[in-house]
Coordinates of C-alpha atoms in Angstrom, one line a residue:
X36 CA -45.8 121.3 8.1
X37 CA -43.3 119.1 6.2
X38 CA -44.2 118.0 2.7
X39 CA -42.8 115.5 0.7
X40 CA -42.3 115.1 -3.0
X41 CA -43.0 111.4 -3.9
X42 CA -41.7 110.3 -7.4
X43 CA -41.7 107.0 -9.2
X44 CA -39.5 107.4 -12.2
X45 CA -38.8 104.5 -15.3
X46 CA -35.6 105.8 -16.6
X47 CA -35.2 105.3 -20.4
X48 CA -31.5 107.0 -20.8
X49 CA -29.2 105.6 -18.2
X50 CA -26.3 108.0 -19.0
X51 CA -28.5 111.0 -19.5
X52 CA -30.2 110.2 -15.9
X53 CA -27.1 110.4 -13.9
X54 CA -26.4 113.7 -15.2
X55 CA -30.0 114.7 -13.5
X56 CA -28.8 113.0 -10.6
X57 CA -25.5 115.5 -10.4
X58 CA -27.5 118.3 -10.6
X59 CA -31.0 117.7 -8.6
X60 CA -29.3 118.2 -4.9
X61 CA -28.2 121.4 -5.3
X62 CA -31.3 122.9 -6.9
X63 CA -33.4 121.5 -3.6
X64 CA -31.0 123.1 -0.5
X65 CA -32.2 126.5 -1.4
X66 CA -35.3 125.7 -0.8
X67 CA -34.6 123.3 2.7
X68 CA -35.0 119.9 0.3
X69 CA -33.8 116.7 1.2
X70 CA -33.5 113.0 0.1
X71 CA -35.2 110.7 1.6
X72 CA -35.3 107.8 -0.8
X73 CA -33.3 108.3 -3.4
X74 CA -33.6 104.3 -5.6
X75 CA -33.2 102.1 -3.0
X76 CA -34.8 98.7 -3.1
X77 CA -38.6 98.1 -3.5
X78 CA -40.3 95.5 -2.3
X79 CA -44.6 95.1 -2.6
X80 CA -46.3 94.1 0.2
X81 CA -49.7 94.9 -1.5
X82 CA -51.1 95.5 -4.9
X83 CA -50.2 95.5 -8.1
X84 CA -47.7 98.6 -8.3
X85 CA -44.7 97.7 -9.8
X86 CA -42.5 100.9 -9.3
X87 CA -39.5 102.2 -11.0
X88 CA -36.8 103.9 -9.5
X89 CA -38.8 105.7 -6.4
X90 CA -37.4 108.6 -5.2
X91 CA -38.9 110.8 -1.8
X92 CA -37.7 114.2 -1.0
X93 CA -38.5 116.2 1.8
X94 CA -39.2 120.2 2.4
X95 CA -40.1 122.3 4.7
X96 CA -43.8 122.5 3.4
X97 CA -45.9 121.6 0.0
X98 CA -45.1 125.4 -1.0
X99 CA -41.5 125.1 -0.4
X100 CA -41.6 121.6 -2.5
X101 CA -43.8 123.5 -5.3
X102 CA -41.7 126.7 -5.6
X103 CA -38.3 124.0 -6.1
X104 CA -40.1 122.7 -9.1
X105 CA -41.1 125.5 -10.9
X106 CA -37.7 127.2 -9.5
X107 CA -34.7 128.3 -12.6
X108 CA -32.1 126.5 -10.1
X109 CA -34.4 123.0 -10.7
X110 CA -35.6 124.2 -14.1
X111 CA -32.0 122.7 -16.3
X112 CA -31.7 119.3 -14.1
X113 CA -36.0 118.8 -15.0
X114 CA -35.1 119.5 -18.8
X115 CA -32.8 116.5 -18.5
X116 CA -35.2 114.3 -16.3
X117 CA -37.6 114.4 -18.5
X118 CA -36.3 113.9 -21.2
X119 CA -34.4 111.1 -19.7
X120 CA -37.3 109.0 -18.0
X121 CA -41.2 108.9 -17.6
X122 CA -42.4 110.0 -14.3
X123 CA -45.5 110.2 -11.8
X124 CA -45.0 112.7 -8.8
X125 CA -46.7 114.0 -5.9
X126 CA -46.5 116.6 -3.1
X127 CA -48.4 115.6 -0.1
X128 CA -48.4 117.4 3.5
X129 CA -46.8 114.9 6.0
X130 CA -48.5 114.3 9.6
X131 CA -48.4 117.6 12.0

């Protein structure tokens, strides 16, 4: 069953972030990753979430998505995320 990675990041080192962004692709095809929303606009309909840059990637299934993370191909391009921007990020199974 697909699974999808949903992240809302607040980037606090512009310049360091893009070179996350070069990276972060490549570490995902291995494991069958995709983007799916990768910053586009926000808009709330409901609530009081006020996003950052939200970013959804899909795999294959939530093991797939878990073994990416943890992975040595995503392991550099993480270094530099986080270190580069807060984040909040899920894995959740989408709909059979």
């Amino acid at each position: 069953m697909k699974a999808y990675v949903i992240v809302d990041v607040t980037i606090t080192d512009p310049v360091r972030y893009e070179d996350y962004k070069k990276l972060t692709l490549a570490s995902m095809q291995p494991y069958g990753g995709k983007f799916v929303v990768r910053g586009g606009a926000a808009e709330i309909l409901e609530g009081t979430w006020q996003p950052g840059r939200v970013v959804i990637l899909e795999f294959p299934s939530a093991e797939r998505a878990k073994t990416w993370w943890s992975s040595p191909e995503y392991t550099p391009a993480k270094a530099i995320r986080q270190s580069a921007s807060t984040a909040n990020m899920i894995v959740v199974e989408g709909v059979a």
